[in-house]
N, CA, C and O atoms as a GROMACS GRO file, in nm:
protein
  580
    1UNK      N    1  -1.400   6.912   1.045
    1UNK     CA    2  -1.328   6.908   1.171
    1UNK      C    3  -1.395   6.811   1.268
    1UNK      O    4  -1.336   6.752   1.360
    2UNK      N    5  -1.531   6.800   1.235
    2UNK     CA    6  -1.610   6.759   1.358
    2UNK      C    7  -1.563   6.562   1.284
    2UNK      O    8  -1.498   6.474   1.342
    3UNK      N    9  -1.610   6.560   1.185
    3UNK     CA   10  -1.561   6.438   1.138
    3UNK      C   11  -1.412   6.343   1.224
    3UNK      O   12  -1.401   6.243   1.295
    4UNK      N   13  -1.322   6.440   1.167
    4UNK     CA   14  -1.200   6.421   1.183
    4UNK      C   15  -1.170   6.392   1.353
    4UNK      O   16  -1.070   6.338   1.401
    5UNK      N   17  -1.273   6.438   1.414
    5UNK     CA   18  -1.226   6.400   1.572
    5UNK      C   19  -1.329   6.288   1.616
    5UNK      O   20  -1.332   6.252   1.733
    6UNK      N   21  -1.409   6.234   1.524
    6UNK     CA   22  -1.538   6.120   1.558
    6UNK      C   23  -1.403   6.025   1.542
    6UNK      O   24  -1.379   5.950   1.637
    7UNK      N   25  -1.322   6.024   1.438
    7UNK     CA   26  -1.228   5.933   1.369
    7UNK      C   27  -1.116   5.872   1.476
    7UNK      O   28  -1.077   5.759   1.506
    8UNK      N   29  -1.078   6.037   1.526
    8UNK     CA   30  -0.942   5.977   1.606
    8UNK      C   31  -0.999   5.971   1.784
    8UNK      O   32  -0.926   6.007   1.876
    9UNK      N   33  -1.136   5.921   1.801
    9UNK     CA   34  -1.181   5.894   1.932
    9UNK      C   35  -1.280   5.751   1.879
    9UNK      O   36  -1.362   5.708   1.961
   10UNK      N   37  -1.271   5.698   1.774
   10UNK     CA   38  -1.337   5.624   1.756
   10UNK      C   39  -1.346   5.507   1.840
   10UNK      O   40  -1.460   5.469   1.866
   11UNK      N   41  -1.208   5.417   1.907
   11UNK     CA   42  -1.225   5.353   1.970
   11UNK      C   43  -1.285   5.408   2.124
   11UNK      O   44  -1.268   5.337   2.224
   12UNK      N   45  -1.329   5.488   2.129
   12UNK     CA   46  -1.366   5.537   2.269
   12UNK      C   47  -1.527   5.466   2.303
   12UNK      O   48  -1.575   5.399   2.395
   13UNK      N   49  -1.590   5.539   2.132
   13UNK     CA   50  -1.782   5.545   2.106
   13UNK      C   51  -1.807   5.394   2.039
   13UNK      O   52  -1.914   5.348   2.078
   14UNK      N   53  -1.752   5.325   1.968
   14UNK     CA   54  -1.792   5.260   1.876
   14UNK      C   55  -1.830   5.109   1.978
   14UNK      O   56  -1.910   5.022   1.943
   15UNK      N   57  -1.741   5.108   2.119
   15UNK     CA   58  -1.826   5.013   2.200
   15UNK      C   59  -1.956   5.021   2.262
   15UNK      O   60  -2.021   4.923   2.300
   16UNK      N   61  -1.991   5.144   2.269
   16UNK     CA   62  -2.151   5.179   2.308
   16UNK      C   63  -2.227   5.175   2.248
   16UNK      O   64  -2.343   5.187   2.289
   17UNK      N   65  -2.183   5.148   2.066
   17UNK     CA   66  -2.311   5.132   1.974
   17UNK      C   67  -2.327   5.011   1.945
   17UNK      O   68  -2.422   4.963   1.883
   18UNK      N   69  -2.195   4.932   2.006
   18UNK     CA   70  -2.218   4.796   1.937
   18UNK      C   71  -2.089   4.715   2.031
   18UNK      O   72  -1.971   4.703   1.998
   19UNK      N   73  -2.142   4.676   2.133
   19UNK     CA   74  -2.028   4.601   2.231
   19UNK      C   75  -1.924   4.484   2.144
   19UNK      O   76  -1.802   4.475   2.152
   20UNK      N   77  -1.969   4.443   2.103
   20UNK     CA   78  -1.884   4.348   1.943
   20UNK      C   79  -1.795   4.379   1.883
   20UNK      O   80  -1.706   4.299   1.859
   21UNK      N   81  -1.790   4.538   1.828
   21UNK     CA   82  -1.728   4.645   1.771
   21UNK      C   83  -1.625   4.690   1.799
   21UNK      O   84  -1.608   4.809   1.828
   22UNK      N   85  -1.533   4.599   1.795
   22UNK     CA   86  -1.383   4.695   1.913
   22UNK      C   87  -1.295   4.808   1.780
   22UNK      O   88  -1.272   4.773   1.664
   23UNK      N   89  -1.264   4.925   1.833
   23UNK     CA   90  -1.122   4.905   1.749
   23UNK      C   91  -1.015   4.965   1.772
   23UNK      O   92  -1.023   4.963   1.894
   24UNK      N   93  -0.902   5.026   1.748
   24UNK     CA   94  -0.753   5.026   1.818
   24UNK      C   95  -0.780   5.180   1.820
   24UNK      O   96  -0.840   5.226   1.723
   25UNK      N   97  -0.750   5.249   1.901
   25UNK     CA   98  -0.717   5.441   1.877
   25UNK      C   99  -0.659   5.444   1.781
   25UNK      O  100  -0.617   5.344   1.723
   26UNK      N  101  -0.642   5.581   1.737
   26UNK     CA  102  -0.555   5.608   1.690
   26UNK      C  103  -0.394   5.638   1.685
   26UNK      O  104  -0.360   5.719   1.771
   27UNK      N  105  -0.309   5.598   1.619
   27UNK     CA  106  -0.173   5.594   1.732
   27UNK      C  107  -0.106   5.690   1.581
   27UNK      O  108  -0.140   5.700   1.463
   28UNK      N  109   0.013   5.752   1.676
   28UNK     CA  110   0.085   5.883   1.602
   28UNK      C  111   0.258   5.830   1.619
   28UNK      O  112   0.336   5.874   1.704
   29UNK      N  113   0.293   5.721   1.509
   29UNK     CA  114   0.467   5.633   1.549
   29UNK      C  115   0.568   5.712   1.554
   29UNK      O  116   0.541   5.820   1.502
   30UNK      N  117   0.700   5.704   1.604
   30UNK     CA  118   0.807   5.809   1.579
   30UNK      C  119   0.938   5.715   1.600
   30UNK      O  120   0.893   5.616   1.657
   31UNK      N  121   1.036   5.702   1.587
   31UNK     CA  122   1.184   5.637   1.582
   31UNK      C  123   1.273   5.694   1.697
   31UNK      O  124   1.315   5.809   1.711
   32UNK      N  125   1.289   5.598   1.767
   32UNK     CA  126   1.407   5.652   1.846
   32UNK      C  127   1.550   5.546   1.771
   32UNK      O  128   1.550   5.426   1.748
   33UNK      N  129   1.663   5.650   1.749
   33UNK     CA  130   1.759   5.547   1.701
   33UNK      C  131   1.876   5.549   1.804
   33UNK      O  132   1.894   5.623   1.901
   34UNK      N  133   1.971   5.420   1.740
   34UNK     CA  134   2.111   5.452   1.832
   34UNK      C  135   2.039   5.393   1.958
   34UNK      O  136   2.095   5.445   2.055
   35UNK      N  137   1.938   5.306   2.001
   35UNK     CA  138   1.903   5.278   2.150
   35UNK      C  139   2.001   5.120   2.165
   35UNK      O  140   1.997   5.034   2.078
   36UNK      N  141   2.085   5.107   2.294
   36UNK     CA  142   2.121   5.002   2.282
   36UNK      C  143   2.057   4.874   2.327
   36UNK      O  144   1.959   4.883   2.401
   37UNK      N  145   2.095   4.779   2.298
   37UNK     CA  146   1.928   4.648   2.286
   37UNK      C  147   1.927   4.593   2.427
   37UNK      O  148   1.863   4.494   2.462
   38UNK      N  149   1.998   4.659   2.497
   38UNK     CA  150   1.961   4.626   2.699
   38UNK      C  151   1.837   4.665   2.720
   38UNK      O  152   1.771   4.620   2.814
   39UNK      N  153   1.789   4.759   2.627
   39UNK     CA  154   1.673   4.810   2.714
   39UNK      C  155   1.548   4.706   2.663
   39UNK      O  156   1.521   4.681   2.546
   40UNK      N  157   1.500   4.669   2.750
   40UNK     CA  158   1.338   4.615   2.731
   40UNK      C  159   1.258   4.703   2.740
   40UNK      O  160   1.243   4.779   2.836
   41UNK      N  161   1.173   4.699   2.596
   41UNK     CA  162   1.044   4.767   2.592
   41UNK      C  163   0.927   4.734   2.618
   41UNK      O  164   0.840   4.819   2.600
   42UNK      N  165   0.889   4.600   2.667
   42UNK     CA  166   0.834   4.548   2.746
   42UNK      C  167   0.797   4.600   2.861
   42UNK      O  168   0.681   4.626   2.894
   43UNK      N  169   0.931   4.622   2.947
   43UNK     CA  170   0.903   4.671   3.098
   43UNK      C  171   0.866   4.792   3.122
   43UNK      O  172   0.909   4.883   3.051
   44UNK      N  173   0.782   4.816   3.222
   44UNK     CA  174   0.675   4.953   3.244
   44UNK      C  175   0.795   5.020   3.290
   44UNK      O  176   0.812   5.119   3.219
   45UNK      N  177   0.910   5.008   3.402
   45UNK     CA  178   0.962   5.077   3.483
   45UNK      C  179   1.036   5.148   3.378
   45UNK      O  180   1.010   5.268   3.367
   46UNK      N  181   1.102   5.109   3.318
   46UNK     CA  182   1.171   5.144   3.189
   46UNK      C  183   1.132   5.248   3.109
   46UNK      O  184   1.180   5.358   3.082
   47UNK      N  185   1.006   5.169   3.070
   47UNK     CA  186   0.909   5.312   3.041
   47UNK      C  187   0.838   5.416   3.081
   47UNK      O  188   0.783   5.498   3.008
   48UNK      N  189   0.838   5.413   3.186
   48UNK     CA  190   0.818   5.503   3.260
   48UNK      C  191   0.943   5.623   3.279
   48UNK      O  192   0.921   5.740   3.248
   49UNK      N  193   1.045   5.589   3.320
   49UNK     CA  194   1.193   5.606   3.339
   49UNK      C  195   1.178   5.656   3.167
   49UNK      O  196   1.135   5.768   3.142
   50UNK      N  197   1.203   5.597   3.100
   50UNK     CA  198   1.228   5.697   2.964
   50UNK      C  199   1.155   5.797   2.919
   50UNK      O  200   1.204   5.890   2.855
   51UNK      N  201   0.991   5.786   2.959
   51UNK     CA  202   0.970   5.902   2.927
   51UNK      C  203   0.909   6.028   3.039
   51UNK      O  204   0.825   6.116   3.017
   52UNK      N  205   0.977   6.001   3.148
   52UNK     CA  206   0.957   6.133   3.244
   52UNK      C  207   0.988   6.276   3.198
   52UNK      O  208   0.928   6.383   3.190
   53UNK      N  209   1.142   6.212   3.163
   53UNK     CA  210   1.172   6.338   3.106
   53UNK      C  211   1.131   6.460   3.011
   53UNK      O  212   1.160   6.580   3.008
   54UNK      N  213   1.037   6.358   2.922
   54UNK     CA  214   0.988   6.468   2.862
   54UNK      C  215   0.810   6.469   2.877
   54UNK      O  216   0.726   6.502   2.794
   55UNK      N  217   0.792   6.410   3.043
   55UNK     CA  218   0.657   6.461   3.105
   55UNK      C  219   0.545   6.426   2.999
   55UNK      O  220   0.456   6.502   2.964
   56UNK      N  221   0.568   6.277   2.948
   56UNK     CA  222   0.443   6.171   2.873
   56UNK      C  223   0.379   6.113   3.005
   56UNK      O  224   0.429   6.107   3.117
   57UNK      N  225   0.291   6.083   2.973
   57UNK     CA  226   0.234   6.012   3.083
   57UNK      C  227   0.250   5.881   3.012
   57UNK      O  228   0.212   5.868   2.895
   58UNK      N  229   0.320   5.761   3.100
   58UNK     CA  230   0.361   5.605   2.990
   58UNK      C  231   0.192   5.583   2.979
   58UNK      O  232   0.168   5.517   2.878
   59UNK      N  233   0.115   5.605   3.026
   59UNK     CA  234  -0.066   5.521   2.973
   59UNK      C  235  -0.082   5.586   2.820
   59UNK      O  236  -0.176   5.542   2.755
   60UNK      N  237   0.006   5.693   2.754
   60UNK     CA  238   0.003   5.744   2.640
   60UNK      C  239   0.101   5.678   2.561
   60UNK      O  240   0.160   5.726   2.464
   61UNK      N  241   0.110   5.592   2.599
   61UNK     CA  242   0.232   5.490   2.505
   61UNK      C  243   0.161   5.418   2.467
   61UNK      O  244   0.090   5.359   2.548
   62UNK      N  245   0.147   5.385   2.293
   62UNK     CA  246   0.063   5.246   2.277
   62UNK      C  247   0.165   5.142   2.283
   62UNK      O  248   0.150   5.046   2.358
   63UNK      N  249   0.266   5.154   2.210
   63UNK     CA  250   0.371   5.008   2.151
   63UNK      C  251   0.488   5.100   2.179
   63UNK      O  252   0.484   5.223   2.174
   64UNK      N  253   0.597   5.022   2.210
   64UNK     CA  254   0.740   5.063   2.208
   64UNK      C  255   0.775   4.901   2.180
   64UNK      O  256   0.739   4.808   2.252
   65UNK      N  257   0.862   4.887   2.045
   65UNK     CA  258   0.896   4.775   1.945
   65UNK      C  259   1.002   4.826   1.906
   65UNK      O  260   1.018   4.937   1.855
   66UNK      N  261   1.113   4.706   1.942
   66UNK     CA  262   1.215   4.718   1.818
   66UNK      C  263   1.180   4.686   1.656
   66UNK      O  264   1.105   4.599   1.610
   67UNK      N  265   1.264   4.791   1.585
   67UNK     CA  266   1.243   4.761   1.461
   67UNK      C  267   1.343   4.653   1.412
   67UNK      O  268   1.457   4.700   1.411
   68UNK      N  269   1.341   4.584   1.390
   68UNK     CA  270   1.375   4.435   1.362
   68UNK      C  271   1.386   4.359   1.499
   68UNK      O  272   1.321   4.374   1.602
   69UNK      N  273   1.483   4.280   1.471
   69UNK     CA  274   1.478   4.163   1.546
   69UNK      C  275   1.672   4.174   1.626
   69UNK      O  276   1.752   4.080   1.633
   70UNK      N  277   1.693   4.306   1.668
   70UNK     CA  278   1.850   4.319   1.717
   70UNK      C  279   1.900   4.195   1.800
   70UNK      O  280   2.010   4.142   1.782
   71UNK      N  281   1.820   4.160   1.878
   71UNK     CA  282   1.870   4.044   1.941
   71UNK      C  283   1.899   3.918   1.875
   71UNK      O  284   1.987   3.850   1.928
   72UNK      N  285   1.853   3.882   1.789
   72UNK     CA  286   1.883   3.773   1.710
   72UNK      C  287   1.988   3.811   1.656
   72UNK      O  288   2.092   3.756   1.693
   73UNK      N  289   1.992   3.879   1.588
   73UNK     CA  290   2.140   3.971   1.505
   73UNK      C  291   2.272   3.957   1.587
   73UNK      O  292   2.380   3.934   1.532
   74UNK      N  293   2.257   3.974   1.719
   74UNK     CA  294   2.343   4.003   1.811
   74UNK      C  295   2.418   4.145   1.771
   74UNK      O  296   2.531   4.164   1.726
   75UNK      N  297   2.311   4.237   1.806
   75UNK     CA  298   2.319   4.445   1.779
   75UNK      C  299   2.351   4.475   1.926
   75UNK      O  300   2.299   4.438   2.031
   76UNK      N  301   2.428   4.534   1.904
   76UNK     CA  302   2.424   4.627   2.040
   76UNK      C  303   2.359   4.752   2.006
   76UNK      O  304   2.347   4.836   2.094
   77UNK      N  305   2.326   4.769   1.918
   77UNK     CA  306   2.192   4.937   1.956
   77UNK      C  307   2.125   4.903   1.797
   77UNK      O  308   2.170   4.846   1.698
   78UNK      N  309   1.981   4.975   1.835
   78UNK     CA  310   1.882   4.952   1.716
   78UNK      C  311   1.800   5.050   1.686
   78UNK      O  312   1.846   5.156   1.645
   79UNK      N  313   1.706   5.037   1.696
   79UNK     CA  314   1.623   5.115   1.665
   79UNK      C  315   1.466   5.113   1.719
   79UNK      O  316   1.394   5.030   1.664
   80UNK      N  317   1.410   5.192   1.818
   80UNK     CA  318   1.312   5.187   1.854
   80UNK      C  319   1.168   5.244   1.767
   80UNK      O  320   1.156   5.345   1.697
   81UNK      N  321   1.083   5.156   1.796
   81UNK     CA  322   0.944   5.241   1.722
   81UNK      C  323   0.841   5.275   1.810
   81UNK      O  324   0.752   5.195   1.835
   82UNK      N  325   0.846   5.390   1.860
   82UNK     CA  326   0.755   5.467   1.975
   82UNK      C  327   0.662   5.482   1.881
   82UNK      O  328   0.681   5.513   1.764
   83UNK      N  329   0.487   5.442   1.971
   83UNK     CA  330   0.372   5.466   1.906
   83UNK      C  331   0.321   5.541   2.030
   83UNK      O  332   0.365   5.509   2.141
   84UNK      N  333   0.215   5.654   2.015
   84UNK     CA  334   0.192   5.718   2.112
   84UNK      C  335   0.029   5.738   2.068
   84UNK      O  336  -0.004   5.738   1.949
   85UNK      N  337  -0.052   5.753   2.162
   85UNK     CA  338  -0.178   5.739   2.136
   85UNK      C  339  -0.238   5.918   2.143
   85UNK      O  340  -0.354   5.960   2.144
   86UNK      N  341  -0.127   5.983   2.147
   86UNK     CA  342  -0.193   6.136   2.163
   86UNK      C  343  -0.089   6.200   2.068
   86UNK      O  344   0.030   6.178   2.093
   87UNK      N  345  -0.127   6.290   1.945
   87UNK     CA  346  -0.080   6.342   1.847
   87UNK      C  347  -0.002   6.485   1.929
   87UNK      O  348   0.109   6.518   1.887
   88UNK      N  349  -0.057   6.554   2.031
   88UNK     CA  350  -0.044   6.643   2.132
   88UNK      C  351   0.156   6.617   2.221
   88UNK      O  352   0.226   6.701   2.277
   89UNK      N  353   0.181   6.483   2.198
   89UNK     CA  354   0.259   6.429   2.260
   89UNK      C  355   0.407   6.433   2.156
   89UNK      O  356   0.526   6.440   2.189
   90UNK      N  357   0.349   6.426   2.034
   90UNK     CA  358   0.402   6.348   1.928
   90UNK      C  359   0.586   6.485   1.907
   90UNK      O  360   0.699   6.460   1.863
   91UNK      N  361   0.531   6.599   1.958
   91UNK     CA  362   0.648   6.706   1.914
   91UNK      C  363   0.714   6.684   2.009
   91UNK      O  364   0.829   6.651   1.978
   92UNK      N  365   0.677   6.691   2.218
   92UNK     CA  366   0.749   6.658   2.266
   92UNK      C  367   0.859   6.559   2.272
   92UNK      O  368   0.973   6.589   2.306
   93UNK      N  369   0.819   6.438   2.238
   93UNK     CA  370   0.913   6.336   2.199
   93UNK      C  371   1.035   6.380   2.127
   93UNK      O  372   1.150   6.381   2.170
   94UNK      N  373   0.992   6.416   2.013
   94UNK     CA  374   1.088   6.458   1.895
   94UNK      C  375   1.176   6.575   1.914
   94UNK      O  376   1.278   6.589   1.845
   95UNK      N  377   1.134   6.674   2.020
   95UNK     CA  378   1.238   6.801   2.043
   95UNK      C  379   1.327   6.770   2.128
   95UNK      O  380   1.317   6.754   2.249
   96UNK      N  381   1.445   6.760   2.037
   96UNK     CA  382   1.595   6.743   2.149
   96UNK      C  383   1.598   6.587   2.157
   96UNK      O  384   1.695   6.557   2.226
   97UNK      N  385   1.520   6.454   2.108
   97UNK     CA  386   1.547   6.344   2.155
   97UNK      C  387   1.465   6.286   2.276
   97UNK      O  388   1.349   6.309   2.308
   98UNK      N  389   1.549   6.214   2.326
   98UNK     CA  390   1.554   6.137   2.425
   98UNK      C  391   1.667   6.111   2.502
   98UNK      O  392   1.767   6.148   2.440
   99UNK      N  393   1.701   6.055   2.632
   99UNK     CA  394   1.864   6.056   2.714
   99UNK      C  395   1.784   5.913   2.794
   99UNK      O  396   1.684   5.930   2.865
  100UNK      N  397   1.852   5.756   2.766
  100UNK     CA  398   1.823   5.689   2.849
  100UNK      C  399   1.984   5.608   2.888
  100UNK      O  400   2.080   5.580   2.817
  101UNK      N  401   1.964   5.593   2.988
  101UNK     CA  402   2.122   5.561   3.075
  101UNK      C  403   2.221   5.639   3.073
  101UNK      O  404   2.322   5.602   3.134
  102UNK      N  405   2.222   5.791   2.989
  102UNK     CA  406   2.323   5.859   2.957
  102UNK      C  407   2.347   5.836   2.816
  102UNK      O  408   2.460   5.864   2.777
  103UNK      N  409   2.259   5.790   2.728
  103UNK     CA  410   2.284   5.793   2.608
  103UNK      C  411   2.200   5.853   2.518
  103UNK      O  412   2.110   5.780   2.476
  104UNK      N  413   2.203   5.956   2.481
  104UNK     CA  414   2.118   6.041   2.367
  104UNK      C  415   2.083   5.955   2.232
  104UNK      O  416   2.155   5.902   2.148
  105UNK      N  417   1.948   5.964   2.246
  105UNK     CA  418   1.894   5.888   2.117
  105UNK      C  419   1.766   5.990   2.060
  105UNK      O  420   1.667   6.044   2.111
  106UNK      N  421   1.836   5.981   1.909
  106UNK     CA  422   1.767   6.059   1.835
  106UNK      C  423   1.629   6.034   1.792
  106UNK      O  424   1.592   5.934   1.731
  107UNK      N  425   1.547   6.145   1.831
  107UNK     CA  426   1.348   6.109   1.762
  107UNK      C  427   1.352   6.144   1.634
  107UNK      O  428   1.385   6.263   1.628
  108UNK      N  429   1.335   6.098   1.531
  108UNK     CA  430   1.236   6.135   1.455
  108UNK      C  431   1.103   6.065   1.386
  108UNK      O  432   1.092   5.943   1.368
  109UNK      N  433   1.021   6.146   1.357
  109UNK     CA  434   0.880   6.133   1.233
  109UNK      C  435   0.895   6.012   1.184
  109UNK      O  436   0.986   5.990   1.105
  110UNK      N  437   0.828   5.935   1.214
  110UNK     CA  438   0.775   5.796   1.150
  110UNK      C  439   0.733   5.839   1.013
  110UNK      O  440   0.652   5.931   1.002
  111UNK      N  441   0.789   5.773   0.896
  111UNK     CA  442   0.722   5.784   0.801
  111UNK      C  443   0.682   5.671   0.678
  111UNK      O  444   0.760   5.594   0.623
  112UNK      N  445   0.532   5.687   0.653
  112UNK     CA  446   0.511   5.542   0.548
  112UNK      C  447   0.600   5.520   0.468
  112UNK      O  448   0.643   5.635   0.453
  113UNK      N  449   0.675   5.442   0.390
  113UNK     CA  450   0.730   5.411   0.292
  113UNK      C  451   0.646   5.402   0.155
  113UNK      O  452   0.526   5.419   0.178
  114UNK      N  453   0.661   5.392   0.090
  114UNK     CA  454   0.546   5.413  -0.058
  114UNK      C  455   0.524   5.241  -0.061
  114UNK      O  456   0.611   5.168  -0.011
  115UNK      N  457   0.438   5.201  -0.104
  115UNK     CA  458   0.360   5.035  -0.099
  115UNK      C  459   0.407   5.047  -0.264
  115UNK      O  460   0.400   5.139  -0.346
  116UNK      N  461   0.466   4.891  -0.271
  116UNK     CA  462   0.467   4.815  -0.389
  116UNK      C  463   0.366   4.698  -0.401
  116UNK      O  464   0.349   4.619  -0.309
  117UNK      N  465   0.302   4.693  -0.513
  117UNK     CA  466   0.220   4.550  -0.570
  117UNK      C  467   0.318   4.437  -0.608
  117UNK      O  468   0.392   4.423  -0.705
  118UNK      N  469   0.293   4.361  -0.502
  118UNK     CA  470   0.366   4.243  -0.595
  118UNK      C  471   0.323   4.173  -0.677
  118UNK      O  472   0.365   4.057  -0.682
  119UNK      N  473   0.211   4.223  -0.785
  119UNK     CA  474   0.168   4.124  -0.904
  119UNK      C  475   0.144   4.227  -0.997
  119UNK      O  476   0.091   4.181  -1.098
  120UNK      N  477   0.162   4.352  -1.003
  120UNK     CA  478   0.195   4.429  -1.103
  120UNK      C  479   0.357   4.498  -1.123
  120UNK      O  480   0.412   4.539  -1.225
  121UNK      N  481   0.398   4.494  -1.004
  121UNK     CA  482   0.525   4.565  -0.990
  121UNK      C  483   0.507   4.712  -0.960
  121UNK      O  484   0.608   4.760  -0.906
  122UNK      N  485   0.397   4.807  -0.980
  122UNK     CA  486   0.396   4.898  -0.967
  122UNK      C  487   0.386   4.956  -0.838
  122UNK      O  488   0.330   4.893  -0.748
  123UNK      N  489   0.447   5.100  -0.815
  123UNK     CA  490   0.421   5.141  -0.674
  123UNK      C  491   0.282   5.270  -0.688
  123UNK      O  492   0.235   5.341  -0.777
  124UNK      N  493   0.251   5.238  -0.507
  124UNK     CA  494   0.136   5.350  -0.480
  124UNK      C  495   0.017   5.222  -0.425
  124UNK      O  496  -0.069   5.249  -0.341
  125UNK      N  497   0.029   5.098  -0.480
  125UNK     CA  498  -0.095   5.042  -0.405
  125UNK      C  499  -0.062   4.932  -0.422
  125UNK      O  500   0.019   4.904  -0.510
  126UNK      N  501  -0.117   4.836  -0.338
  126UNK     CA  502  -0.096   4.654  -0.302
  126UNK      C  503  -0.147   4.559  -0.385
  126UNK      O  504  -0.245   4.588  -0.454
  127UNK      N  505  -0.097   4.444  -0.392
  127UNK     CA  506  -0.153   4.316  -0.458
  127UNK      C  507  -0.267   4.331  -0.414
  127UNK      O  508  -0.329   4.393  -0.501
  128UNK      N  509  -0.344   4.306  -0.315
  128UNK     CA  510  -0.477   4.231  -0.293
  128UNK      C  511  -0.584   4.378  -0.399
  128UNK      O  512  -0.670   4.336  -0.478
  129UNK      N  513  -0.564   4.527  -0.386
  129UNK     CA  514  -0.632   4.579  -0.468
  129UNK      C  515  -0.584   4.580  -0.648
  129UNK      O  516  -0.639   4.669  -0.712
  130UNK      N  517  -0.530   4.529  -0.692
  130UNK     CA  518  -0.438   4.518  -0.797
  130UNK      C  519  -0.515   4.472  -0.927
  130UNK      O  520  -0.515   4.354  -0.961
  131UNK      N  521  -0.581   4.570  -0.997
  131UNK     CA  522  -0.668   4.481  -1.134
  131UNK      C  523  -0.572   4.462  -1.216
  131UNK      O  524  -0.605   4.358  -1.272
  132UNK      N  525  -0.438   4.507  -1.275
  132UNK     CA  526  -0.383   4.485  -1.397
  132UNK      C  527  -0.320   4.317  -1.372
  132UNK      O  528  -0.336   4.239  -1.278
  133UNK      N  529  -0.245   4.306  -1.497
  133UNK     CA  530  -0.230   4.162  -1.505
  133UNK      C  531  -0.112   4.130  -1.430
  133UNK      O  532  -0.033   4.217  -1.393
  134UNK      N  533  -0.098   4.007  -1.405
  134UNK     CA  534   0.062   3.998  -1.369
  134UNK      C  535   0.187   3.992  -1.410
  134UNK      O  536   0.197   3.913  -1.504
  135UNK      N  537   0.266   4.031  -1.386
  135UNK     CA  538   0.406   4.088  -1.426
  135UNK      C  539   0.518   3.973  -1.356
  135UNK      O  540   0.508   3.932  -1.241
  136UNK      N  541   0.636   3.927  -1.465
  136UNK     CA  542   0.690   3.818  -1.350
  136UNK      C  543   0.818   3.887  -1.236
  136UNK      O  544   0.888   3.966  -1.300
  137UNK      N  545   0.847   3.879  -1.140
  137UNK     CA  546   0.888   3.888  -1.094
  137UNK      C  547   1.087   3.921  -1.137
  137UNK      O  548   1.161   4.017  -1.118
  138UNK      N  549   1.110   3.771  -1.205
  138UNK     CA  550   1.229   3.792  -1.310
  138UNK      C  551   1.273   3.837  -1.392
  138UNK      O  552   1.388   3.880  -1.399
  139UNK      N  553   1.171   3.838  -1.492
  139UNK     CA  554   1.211   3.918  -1.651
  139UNK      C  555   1.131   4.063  -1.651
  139UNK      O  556   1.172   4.151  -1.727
  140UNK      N  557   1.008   4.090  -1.560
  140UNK     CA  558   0.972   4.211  -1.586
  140UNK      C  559   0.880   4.212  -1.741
  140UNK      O  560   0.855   4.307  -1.816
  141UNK      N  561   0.859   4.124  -1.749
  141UNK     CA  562   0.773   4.070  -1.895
  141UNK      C  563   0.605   3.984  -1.836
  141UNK      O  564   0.620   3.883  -1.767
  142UNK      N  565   0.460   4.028  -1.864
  142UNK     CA  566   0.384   3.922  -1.845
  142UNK      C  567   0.396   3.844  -1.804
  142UNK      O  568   0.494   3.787  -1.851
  143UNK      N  569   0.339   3.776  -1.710
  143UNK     CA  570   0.371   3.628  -1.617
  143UNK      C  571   0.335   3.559  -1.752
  143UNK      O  572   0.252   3.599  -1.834
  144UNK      N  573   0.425   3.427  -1.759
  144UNK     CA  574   0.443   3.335  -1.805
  144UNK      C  575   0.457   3.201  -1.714
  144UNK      O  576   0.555   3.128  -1.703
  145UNK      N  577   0.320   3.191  -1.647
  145UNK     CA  578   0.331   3.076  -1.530
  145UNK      C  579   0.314   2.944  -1.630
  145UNK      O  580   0.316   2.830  -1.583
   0.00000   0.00000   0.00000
């Protein structure tokens, strides 16, 4: 237990042992969907304004990012990726949503997707850790470069 909380305060201590040493908190992501792409997640007022309601304090916001690129697309609603720097926070969000301009947008649970290797093909872990050989991409047969 005692471990587990050195971990998720790490960026707090790790500048006092070593000013050089930076590193990010820990952050707890969640989805807001259905948001339409007027809103800037950029702007504090905004964010602030979105999450009163459910009594976050916005300095507990790490990132609010669209998930892709809606504006290029030309989307009128997308998909938000709320990162929140307090795990404590993480249910409020998610119970009942969110309501911004009068529009209910649904929270849920961020979740990893399973990692593919792209030089074995296999899933569960990445190219760069990847000892088996390579696999081609096309035939699914030994690379034949």
């Amino acid at each position: 237990m005692e471990a587990r909380s050195l971990l998720t305060t790490l960026h707090n201590w790790t500048p006092l042992a070593d000013p050089n040493f930076i590193t990010s908190p820990t952050t707890y992501p969640s989805f807001a969907h259905f948001c339409l792409t007027e809103f800037e997640p950029e702007e504090e007022n905004l964010r602030k304004e979105l999450f009163i309601q459910k009594k976050i304090d916005s300095s507990k916001i790490h990132t609010i990012q669209w998930l892709g690129h809606p504006k290029d697309a030309d989307k009128s609603h997308c998909t938000l990726l709320i990162t929140l720097t307090e795990k404590l926070f993480v249910p409020f969000l998610l119970a009942g949503g969110l309501v911004f301009n009068g529009t209910y947008l649904r929270s849920i649970p961020f979740q990893q997707g399973k990692r593919q290797c792209f030089n074995c093909l296999r899933v569960g872990h990445q190219a760069h850790l990847c000892k088996l050989d390579p696999i081609c991409l096309k035939c699914g047969k030994p690379h034949h470069a």
